[in-house]
Amino acid sequence: MRLQATTLIAAIAVLGAGGARAQTPAADLERCEKLYATYERHLGKKSEGQPGPSLEVKTAIEQCRRGNTADGIRTLERTLRANGFKV
């Protein structure tokens, strides 16, 4: 009985720690949208010599909007860092 209680407490501790680091889907989507807005504001404007968002960035925002925020955020962060932004 004591072993079961110890195991249960350990499982709750592990699950609780993991949950504290994970964001909600809404928060992840909001993060993705903010990253995309930063990209658009500084790098994605269509004007002379600038073609607008790359296919990779367009795919990233679509991934986010369809629920695959982890991959979308990763791509947007990588793109912004490669262009000198701190994220």
Coordinates of N, CA and C in Angstrom, one line a residue:
M1 N 0.8 -1.2 0.0 CA 0.0 0.0 0.0 C 0.9 1.3 0.0
R2 N 1.9 1.2 0.8 CA 2.8 2.4 0.9 C 3.5 2.6 -0.4
L3 N 3.9 1.6 -1.1 CA 4.6 1.7 -2.4 C 3.6 2.3 -3.5
Q4 N 2.3 2.0 -3.4 CA 1.4 2.5 -4.3 C 1.2 4.0 -4.1
A5 N 1.2 4.4 -2.8 CA 1.0 5.9 -2.5 C 2.3 6.6 -2.9
T6 N 3.4 6.1 -2.7 CA 4.7 6.7 -3.2 C 4.7 6.9 -4.7
T7 N 4.3 5.8 -5.4 CA 4.3 5.9 -6.8 C 3.3 6.9 -7.3
L8 N 2.1 7.0 -6.7 CA 1.1 8.0 -7.1 C 1.6 9.4 -6.9
I9 N 2.3 9.6 -5.7 CA 2.8 11.0 -5.5 C 3.9 11.3 -6.5
A10 N 4.7 10.4 -6.8 CA 5.8 10.6 -7.8 C 5.2 10.9 -9.2
A11 N 4.1 10.2 -9.5 CA 3.5 10.4 -10.8 C 2.9 11.8 -10.9
I12 N 2.2 12.2 -9.8 CA 1.6 13.6 -9.8 C 2.7 14.6 -9.9
A13 N 3.8 14.4 -9.2 CA 4.9 15.4 -9.3 C 5.4 15.6 -10.7
V14 N 5.6 14.4 -11.4 CA 6.1 14.5 -12.7 C 5.1 15.1 -13.7
L15 N 3.9 14.8 -13.6 CA 2.8 15.4 -14.4 C 2.7 16.9 -14.1
G16 N 2.7 17.2 -12.9 CA 2.6 18.6 -12.5 C 3.8 19.5 -13.1
A17 N 5.0 18.9 -13.0 CA 6.1 19.6 -13.5 C 6.1 19.8 -15.0
G18 N 5.6 18.8 -15.7 CA 5.5 18.9 -17.2 C 4.4 19.9 -17.6
G19 N 3.3 19.9 -16.9 CA 2.2 20.8 -17.2 C 2.6 22.2 -17.0
A20 N 3.5 22.5 -16.0 CA 3.8 23.9 -15.8 C 4.6 24.5 -16.9
R21 N 5.4 23.6 -17.7 CA 6.2 24.1 -18.8 C 5.4 24.3 -20.1
A22 N 4.3 23.5 -20.2 CA 3.6 23.5 -21.4 C 2.6 24.7 -21.4
Q23 N 2.4 25.3 -22.6 CA 1.4 26.3 -22.7 C 0.1 25.7 -23.2
T24 N -0.9 26.5 -23.1 CA -2.2 26.1 -23.6 C -2.2 26.3 -25.1
P25 N -3.0 25.6 -25.9 CA -3.1 25.8 -27.3 C -3.3 27.3 -27.7
A26 N -4.2 27.9 -26.9 CA -4.5 29.3 -27.2 C -3.2 30.2 -27.0
A27 N -2.4 29.9 -26.0 CA -1.2 30.7 -25.7 C -0.2 30.4 -26.8
D28 N -0.1 29.2 -27.3 CA 0.8 28.8 -28.3 C 0.5 29.5 -29.6
L29 N -0.8 29.5 -29.9 CA -1.3 30.2 -31.1 C -1.0 31.7 -31.0
E30 N -1.2 32.3 -29.9 CA -0.9 33.7 -29.7 C 0.5 34.0 -29.9
R31 N 1.4 33.1 -29.4 CA 2.9 33.3 -29.5 C 3.2 33.2 -31.0
C32 N 2.6 32.3 -31.7 CA 2.9 32.1 -33.1 C 2.5 33.4 -33.9
E33 N 1.3 33.9 -33.6 CA 0.8 35.1 -34.3 C 1.7 36.3 -34.0
K34 N 2.2 36.4 -32.8 CA 3.1 37.5 -32.4 C 4.4 37.4 -33.2
L35 N 4.9 36.2 -33.3 CA 6.2 36.0 -34.0 C 5.9 36.3 -35.5
Y36 N 4.8 35.9 -36.0 CA 4.5 36.2 -37.4 C 4.3 37.7 -37.7
A37 N 3.7 38.4 -36.7 CA 3.5 39.8 -36.8 C 4.9 40.5 -36.8
T38 N 5.8 40.1 -36.0 CA 7.2 40.6 -36.0 C 7.8 40.4 -37.3
Y39 N 7.7 39.2 -37.8 CA 8.3 38.9 -39.2 C 7.7 39.8 -40.2
E40 N 6.4 39.9 -40.2 CA 5.7 40.8 -41.2 C 6.1 42.2 -41.1
R41 N 6.2 42.7 -39.9 CA 6.5 44.1 -39.7 C 7.9 44.5 -40.2
H42 N 8.9 43.6 -39.9 CA 10.3 43.9 -40.2 C 10.8 43.2 -41.5
L43 N 10.3 42.1 -41.9 CA 10.9 41.3 -42.9 C 10.0 40.9 -44.1
G44 N 8.7 41.0 -43.9 CA 7.8 40.4 -44.8 C 7.0 41.3 -45.7
K45 N 7.3 42.6 -45.6 CA 6.5 43.6 -46.4 C 6.9 43.4 -47.9
K46 N 5.9 43.4 -48.7 CA 6.1 43.4 -50.1 C 6.4 44.8 -50.6
S47 N 7.5 45.0 -51.1 CA 7.9 46.3 -51.7 C 9.0 46.1 -52.7
E48 N 9.6 47.1 -53.1 CA 10.6 47.0 -54.1 C 11.8 46.1 -53.6
G49 N 12.1 45.1 -54.3 CA 13.2 44.2 -53.9 C 12.8 43.2 -52.8
Q50 N 11.6 43.2 -52.2 CA 11.3 42.3 -51.2 C 10.0 41.5 -51.7
P51 N 10.2 40.2 -51.8 CA 9.1 39.4 -52.3 C 7.9 39.1 -51.3
G52 N 8.1 39.5 -50.1 CA 7.1 39.1 -49.1 C 7.5 37.8 -48.3
P53 N 6.6 37.3 -47.6 CA 6.9 36.1 -46.7 C 7.4 34.9 -47.6
S54 N 8.4 34.3 -47.1 CA 8.9 33.1 -47.8 C 7.9 31.9 -47.7
L55 N 8.0 30.9 -48.5 CA 7.1 29.8 -48.4 C 7.3 29.1 -47.1
E56 N 8.5 29.1 -46.5 CA 8.7 28.5 -45.2 C 7.9 29.2 -44.1
V57 N 7.9 30.5 -44.2 CA 7.2 31.3 -43.2 C 5.7 31.2 -43.4
K58 N 5.2 31.2 -44.6 CA 3.8 31.0 -44.9 C 3.3 29.6 -44.4
T59 N 4.2 28.6 -44.6 CA 3.8 27.3 -44.1 C 3.8 27.2 -42.6
A60 N 4.7 27.9 -42.0 CA 4.8 28.0 -40.5 C 3.5 28.6 -39.9
I61 N 3.0 29.7 -40.4 CA 1.8 30.3 -39.9 C 0.6 29.4 -40.1
E62 N 0.6 28.8 -41.3 CA -0.5 27.9 -41.5 C -0.5 26.7 -40.6
Q63 N 0.7 26.2 -40.3 CA 0.8 25.1 -39.3 C 0.2 25.5 -38.0
C64 N 0.6 26.7 -37.5 CA 0.1 27.2 -36.3 C -1.4 27.3 -36.3
R65 N -2.0 27.8 -37.3 CA -3.4 28.1 -37.4 C -4.2 26.7 -37.5
R66 N -3.5 25.7 -37.9 CA -4.1 24.4 -38.0 C -3.9 23.5 -36.8
G67 N -3.2 24.1 -35.8 CA -3.0 23.3 -34.6 C -1.6 22.8 -34.3
N68 N -0.7 22.9 -35.3 CA 0.7 22.4 -35.2 C 1.6 23.5 -34.8
T69 N 1.3 24.1 -33.6 CA 2.0 25.3 -33.2 C 3.5 25.0 -32.9
A70 N 3.8 23.8 -32.4 CA 5.2 23.5 -32.1 C 6.1 23.7 -33.3
D71 N 5.8 23.1 -34.4 CA 6.6 23.3 -35.6 C 6.6 24.7 -36.2
G72 N 5.4 25.3 -36.1 CA 5.3 26.6 -36.7 C 6.1 27.6 -35.9
I73 N 6.0 27.6 -34.5 CA 6.8 28.4 -33.7 C 8.3 28.2 -33.9
R74 N 8.7 27.0 -34.0 CA 10.1 26.6 -34.2 C 10.6 27.3 -35.5
T75 N 9.9 27.2 -36.5 CA 10.3 27.8 -37.8 C 10.3 29.3 -37.7
L76 N 9.3 29.9 -37.2 CA 9.3 31.4 -37.1 C 10.4 31.9 -36.2
E77 N 10.7 31.2 -35.1 CA 11.8 31.7 -34.2 C 13.1 31.5 -34.9
R78 N 13.3 30.4 -35.6 CA 14.6 30.2 -36.3 C 14.8 31.3 -37.4
T79 N 13.7 31.6 -38.1 CA 13.8 32.6 -39.2 C 14.1 34.0 -38.6
L80 N 13.5 34.3 -37.5 CA 13.7 35.6 -36.9 C 15.2 35.7 -36.3
R81 N 15.6 34.6 -35.7 CA 17.0 34.6 -35.2 C 18.0 34.7 -36.3
A82 N 17.8 34.1 -37.4 CA 18.7 34.1 -38.5 C 18.8 35.5 -39.1
N83 N 17.8 36.3 -38.8 CA 17.8 37.7 -39.3 C 18.1 38.7 -38.2
G84 N 18.7 38.2 -37.1 CA 19.2 39.1 -36.1 C 18.2 39.5 -35.0
F85 N 17.1 38.9 -34.9 CA 16.1 39.2 -33.9 C 16.3 38.3 -32.7
K86 N 16.1 38.9 -31.5 CA 16.0 38.1 -30.3 C 14.6 37.6 -30.0
V87 N 14.4 36.3 -29.8 CA 13.1 35.8 -29.6 C 13.1 35.0 -28.3

